[in-house]
JSON list of C-alpha atoms in Angstrom, two decimals:
[
{"chain": "A", "resi": 1, "resn": "GLU", "atom": "CA", "xyz": [104.02, 1.46, -21.58]},
{"chain": "A", "resi": 2, "resn": "LEU", "atom": "CA", "xyz": [104.67, -0.28, -18.38]},
{"chain": "A", "resi": 3, "resn": "PRO", "atom": "CA", "xyz": [106.67, 0.69, -15.38]},
{"chain": "A", "resi": 4, "resn": "ILE", "atom": "CA", "xyz": [109.11, -2.28, -15.38]},
{"chain": "A", "resi": 5, "resn": "ASP", "atom": "CA", "xyz": [112.87, -2.09, -14.26]},
{"chain": "A", "resi": 6, "resn": "ILE", "atom": "CA", "xyz": [114.73, -4.41, -15.60]},
{"chain": "A", "resi": 7, "resn": "PRO", "atom": "CA", "xyz": [118.24, -4.47, -14.21]},
{"chain": "A", "resi": 8, "resn": "TRP", "atom": "CA", "xyz": [120.64, -5.18, -17.11]},
{"chain": "A", "resi": 9, "resn": "THR", "atom": "CA", "xyz": [123.83, -6.32, -15.58]},
{"chain": "A", "resi": 10, "resn": "GLY", "atom": "CA", "xyz": [126.71, -8.69, -16.65]},
{"chain": "A", "resi": 11, "resn": "ASN", "atom": "CA", "xyz": [128.09, -9.73, -20.33]},
{"chain": "A", "resi": 12, "resn": "THR", "atom": "CA", "xyz": [126.84, -12.96, -20.98]},
{"chain": "A", "resi": 13, "resn": "PRO", "atom": "CA", "xyz": [125.63, -13.08, -24.88]},
{"chain": "A", "resi": 14, "resn": "PHE", "atom": "CA", "xyz": [123.04, -15.03, -26.08]},
{"chain": "A", "resi": 15, "resn": "LEU", "atom": "CA", "xyz": [124.59, -15.34, -29.79]},
{"chain": "A", "resi": 16, "resn": "ASN", "atom": "CA", "xyz": [128.14, -14.25, -31.01]},
{"chain": "A", "resi": 17, "resn": "ALA", "atom": "CA", "xyz": [128.52, -11.40, -33.80]},
{"chain": "A", "resi": 18, "resn": "MET", "atom": "CA", "xyz": [125.82, -9.23, -32.37]},
{"chain": "A", "resi": 19, "resn": "GLN", "atom": "CA", "xyz": [126.18, -5.27, -32.26]},
{"chain": "A", "resi": 20, "resn": "ASP", "atom": "CA", "xyz": [124.62, -4.71, -28.50]},
{"chain": "A", "resi": 21, "resn": "THR", "atom": "CA", "xyz": [124.36, -7.12, -25.72]},
{"chain": "A", "resi": 22, "resn": "LYS", "atom": "CA", "xyz": [122.50, -6.42, -22.54]},
{"chain": "A", "resi": 23, "resn": "PRO", "atom": "CA", "xyz": [122.09, -9.45, -20.30]},
{"chain": "A", "resi": 24, "resn": "ASN", "atom": "CA", "xyz": [120.84, -9.89, -17.01]},
{"chain": "A", "resi": 25, "resn": "HIS", "atom": "CA", "xyz": [121.29, -12.98, -15.15]},
{"chain": "A", "resi": 26, "resn": "ASP", "atom": "CA", "xyz": [118.50, -15.02, -16.86]},
{"chain": "A", "resi": 27, "resn": "TRP", "atom": "CA", "xyz": [118.04, -13.28, -20.26]},
{"chain": "A", "resi": 28, "resn": "SER", "atom": "CA", "xyz": [120.10, -11.78, -22.80]},
{"chain": "A", "resi": 29, "resn": "LEU", "atom": "CA", "xyz": [118.82, -9.09, -25.39]},
{"chain": "A", "resi": 30, "resn": "GLN", "atom": "CA", "xyz": [120.56, -8.42, -28.58]},
{"chain": "A", "resi": 31, "resn": "ILE", "atom": "CA", "xyz": [120.39, -6.35, -31.66]},
{"chain": "A", "resi": 32, "resn": "ARG", "atom": "CA", "xyz": [122.56, -7.31, -34.92]},
{"chain": "A", "resi": 33, "resn": "ASN", "atom": "CA", "xyz": [122.69, -4.92, -38.12]},
{"chain": "A", "resi": 34, "resn": "ILE", "atom": "CA", "xyz": [124.85, -6.50, -40.88]},
{"chain": "A", "resi": 35, "resn": "ASN", "atom": "CA", "xyz": [124.61, -5.21, -44.41]},
{"chain": "A", "resi": 36, "resn": "SER", "atom": "CA", "xyz": [120.86, -4.06, -43.44]},
{"chain": "A", "resi": 37, "resn": "TYR", "atom": "CA", "xyz": [119.97, -7.29, -42.04]},
{"chain": "A", "resi": 38, "resn": "VAL", "atom": "CA", "xyz": [118.63, -6.26, -38.83]},
{"chain": "A", "resi": 39, "resn": "ASN", "atom": "CA", "xyz": [117.03, -8.80, -36.08]},
{"chain": "A", "resi": 40, "resn": "PHE", "atom": "CA", "xyz": [116.41, -8.50, -32.44]},
{"chain": "A", "resi": 41, "resn": "HIS", "atom": "CA", "xyz": [117.29, -11.87, -30.16]},
{"chain": "A", "resi": 42, "resn": "ILE", "atom": "CA", "xyz": [115.98, -12.32, -26.65]},
{"chain": "A", "resi": 43, "resn": "GLY", "atom": "CA", "xyz": [117.23, -15.42, -25.10]},
{"chain": "A", "resi": 44, "resn": "ARG", "atom": "CA", "xyz": [117.14, -17.57, -21.66]},
{"chain": "A", "resi": 45, "resn": "LEU", "atom": "CA", "xyz": [120.67, -17.90, -20.39]},
{"chain": "A", "resi": 46, "resn": "THR", "atom": "CA", "xyz": [119.72, -20.12, -17.38]},
{"chain": "A", "resi": 47, "resn": "GLY", "atom": "CA", "xyz": [117.31, -22.42, -15.84]},
{"chain": "A", "resi": 48, "resn": "LYS", "atom": "CA", "xyz": [115.74, -25.38, -17.56]},
{"chain": "A", "resi": 49, "resn": "TYR", "atom": "CA", "xyz": [115.18, -23.79, -20.98]},
{"chain": "A", "resi": 50, "resn": "LYS", "atom": "CA", "xyz": [118.53, -22.38, -21.47]},
{"chain": "A", "resi": 51, "resn": "GLY", "atom": "CA", "xyz": [119.29, -21.86, -24.84]},
{"chain": "A", "resi": 52, "resn": "ALA", "atom": "CA", "xyz": [115.41, -21.06, -26.02]},
{"chain": "A", "resi": 53, "resn": "GLY", "atom": "CA", "xyz": [114.09, -17.56, -26.96]},
{"chain": "A", "resi": 54, "resn": "PHE", "atom": "CA", "xyz": [112.73, -15.24, -29.55]},
{"chain": "A", "resi": 55, "resn": "VAL", "atom": "CA", "xyz": [113.91, -13.73, -32.86]},
{"chain": "A", "resi": 56, "resn": "TYR", "atom": "CA", "xyz": [112.43, -11.04, -35.02]},
{"chain": "A", "resi": 57, "resn": "SER", "atom": "CA", "xyz": [114.28, -9.90, -38.37]},
{"chain": "A", "resi": 58, "resn": "PHE", "atom": "CA", "xyz": [113.21, -7.16, -40.10]},
{"chain": "A", "resi": 59, "resn": "LYS", "atom": "CA", "xyz": [114.83, -8.16, -43.60]},
{"chain": "A", "resi": 60, "resn": "SER", "atom": "CA", "xyz": [115.96, -11.66, -44.85]},
{"chain": "A", "resi": 61, "resn": "ALA", "atom": "CA", "xyz": [119.45, -12.80, -44.86]},
{"chain": "A", "resi": 62, "resn": "THR", "atom": "CA", "xyz": [120.68, -16.29, -46.24]},
{"chain": "A", "resi": 63, "resn": "PHE", "atom": "CA", "xyz": [119.09, -18.20, -43.38]},
{"chain": "A", "resi": 64, "resn": "GLY", "atom": "CA", "xyz": [115.77, -18.68, -45.24]},
{"chain": "A", "resi": 65, "resn": "LEU", "atom": "CA", "xyz": [113.65, -17.82, -41.99]},
{"chain": "A", "resi": 66, "resn": "PRO", "atom": "CA", "xyz": [110.29, -15.95, -42.18]},
{"chain": "A", "resi": 67, "resn": "THR", "atom": "CA", "xyz": [110.68, -12.29, -41.56]},
{"chain": "A", "resi": 68, "resn": "GLN", "atom": "CA", "xyz": [108.48, -9.87, -39.79]},
{"chain": "A", "resi": 69, "resn": "GLU", "atom": "CA", "xyz": [107.35, -11.99, -37.42]},
{"chain": "A", "resi": 70, "resn": "ILE", "atom": "CA", "xyz": [108.48, -13.37, -33.99]},
{"chain": "A", "resi": 71, "resn": "LEU", "atom": "CA", "xyz": [109.96, -16.82, -34.12]},
{"chain": "A", "resi": 72, "resn": "CYS", "atom": "CA", "xyz": [110.80, -18.90, -31.03]},
{"chain": "A", "resi": 73, "resn": "ILE", "atom": "CA", "xyz": [114.17, -20.59, -31.40]},
{"chain": "A", "resi": 74, "resn": "GLU", "atom": "CA", "xyz": [115.76, -23.27, -29.78]},
{"chain": "A", "resi": 75, "resn": "LYS", "atom": "CA", "xyz": [119.57, -23.21, -30.34]},
{"chain": "A", "resi": 76, "resn": "THR", "atom": "CA", "xyz": [121.28, -26.55, -30.18]},
{"chain": "A", "resi": 77, "resn": "SER", "atom": "CA", "xyz": [124.84, -24.98, -30.84]},
{"chain": "A", "resi": 78, "resn": "ALA", "atom": "CA", "xyz": [126.92, -22.01, -29.63]},
{"chain": "A", "resi": 79, "resn": "GLN", "atom": "CA", "xyz": [127.84, -21.13, -25.82]},
{"chain": "A", "resi": 80, "resn": "VAL", "atom": "CA", "xyz": [124.20, -21.06, -24.46]},
{"chain": "A", "resi": 81, "resn": "ALA", "atom": "CA", "xyz": [122.60, -24.10, -26.21]},
{"chain": "A", "resi": 82, "resn": "PHE", "atom": "CA", "xyz": [119.37, -25.97, -25.45]},
{"chain": "A", "resi": 83, "resn": "ASP", "atom": "CA", "xyz": [119.40, -28.80, -23.39]},
{"chain": "A", "resi": 84, "resn": "LYS", "atom": "CA", "xyz": [120.12, -31.81, -25.22]},
{"chain": "A", "resi": 85, "resn": "ASN", "atom": "CA", "xyz": [117.94, -33.91, -22.86]},
{"chain": "A", "resi": 86, "resn": "LEU", "atom": "CA", "xyz": [115.11, -31.88, -23.38]},
{"chain": "A", "resi": 87, "resn": "ALA", "atom": "CA", "xyz": [112.92, -32.90, -26.74]},
{"chain": "A", "resi": 88, "resn": "ALA", "atom": "CA", "xyz": [112.98, -30.69, -29.76]},
{"chain": "A", "resi": 89, "resn": "GLY", "atom": "CA", "xyz": [109.86, -28.43, -29.36]},
{"chain": "A", "resi": 90, "resn": "SER", "atom": "CA", "xyz": [109.54, -28.75, -25.89]},
{"chain": "A", "resi": 91, "resn": "TYR", "atom": "CA", "xyz": [109.81, -25.10, -25.28]},
{"chain": "A", "resi": 92, "resn": "CYS", "atom": "CA", "xyz": [108.56, -23.68, -28.51]},
{"chain": "A", "resi": 93, "resn": "ALA", "atom": "CA", "xyz": [105.72, -26.28, -29.78]},
{"chain": "A", "resi": 94, "resn": "GLN", "atom": "CA", "xyz": [104.52, -27.16, -26.43]},
{"chain": "A", "resi": 95, "resn": "LEU", "atom": "CA", "xyz": [104.61, -23.88, -24.62]},
{"chain": "A", "resi": 96, "resn": "PHE", "atom": "CA", "xyz": [104.08, -21.61, -27.45]},
{"chain": "A", "resi": 97, "resn": "LYS", "atom": "CA", "xyz": [102.40, -23.77, -30.26]},
{"chain": "A", "resi": 98, "resn": "GLY", "atom": "CA", "xyz": [104.95, -22.96, -32.34]},
{"chain": "A", "resi": 99, "resn": "ARG", "atom": "CA", "xyz": [105.14, -24.60, -35.87]},
{"chain": "A", "resi": 100, "resn": "LEU", "atom": "CA", "xyz": [108.83, -25.96, -36.91]},
{"chain": "A", "resi": 101, "resn": "VAL", "atom": "CA", "xyz": [109.74, -23.83, -39.77]},
{"chain": "A", "resi": 102, "resn": "SER", "atom": "CA", "xyz": [113.56, -24.39, -40.00]},
{"chain": "A", "resi": 103, "resn": "GLU", "atom": "CA", "xyz": [115.99, -27.13, -38.34]},
{"chain": "A", "resi": 104, "resn": "GLY", "atom": "CA", "xyz": [119.70, -27.02, -38.94]},
{"chain": "A", "resi": 105, "resn": "ASN", "atom": "CA", "xyz": [123.03, -27.43, -37.26]},
{"chain": "A", "resi": 106, "resn": "ASP", "atom": "CA", "xyz": [122.49, -24.19, -35.15]},
{"chain": "A", "resi": 107, "resn": "GLY", "atom": "CA", "xyz": [119.04, -25.09, -34.06]},
{"chain": "A", "resi": 108, "resn": "ARG", "atom": "CA", "xyz": [115.23, -25.03, -34.65]},
{"chain": "A", "resi": 109, "resn": "ALA", "atom": "CA", "xyz": [113.05, -22.16, -35.30]},
{"chain": "A", "resi": 110, "resn": "TYR", "atom": "CA", "xyz": [109.38, -21.94, -35.03]},
{"chain": "A", "resi": 111, "resn": "SER", "atom": "CA", "xyz": [106.76, -19.72, -36.25]},
{"chain": "A", "resi": 112, "resn": "LEU", "atom": "CA", "xyz": [104.26, -18.56, -33.77]},
{"chain": "A", "resi": 113, "resn": "SER", "atom": "CA", "xyz": [101.98, -17.35, -36.41]},
{"chain": "A", "resi": 114, "resn": "ASN", "atom": "CA", "xyz": [98.51, -19.37, -37.26]}
]
């Protein structure tokens, strides 16, 4: 337990179709629960790595991504997208040593497990 106070203000979502969104100026924390598919997303809304973040999924959906592990993501579409001028993996692979596990129209997902 940490004595940290994070002011959650604003209404900018990192992803659409989420049930609960708690953003501040720099980050958006979101929860989705659709047909027992539950996941948490936290993503950057501003700065050099806008559109990058992390996801944890409890149960698999049709996306084919690993579950029950934290994945680093670089979104390439949607309203908050990763800068197209940055190289693929410049956030997840270079900063967090992630291993690419999925790449599609919506972006890239990297496993942070060894």
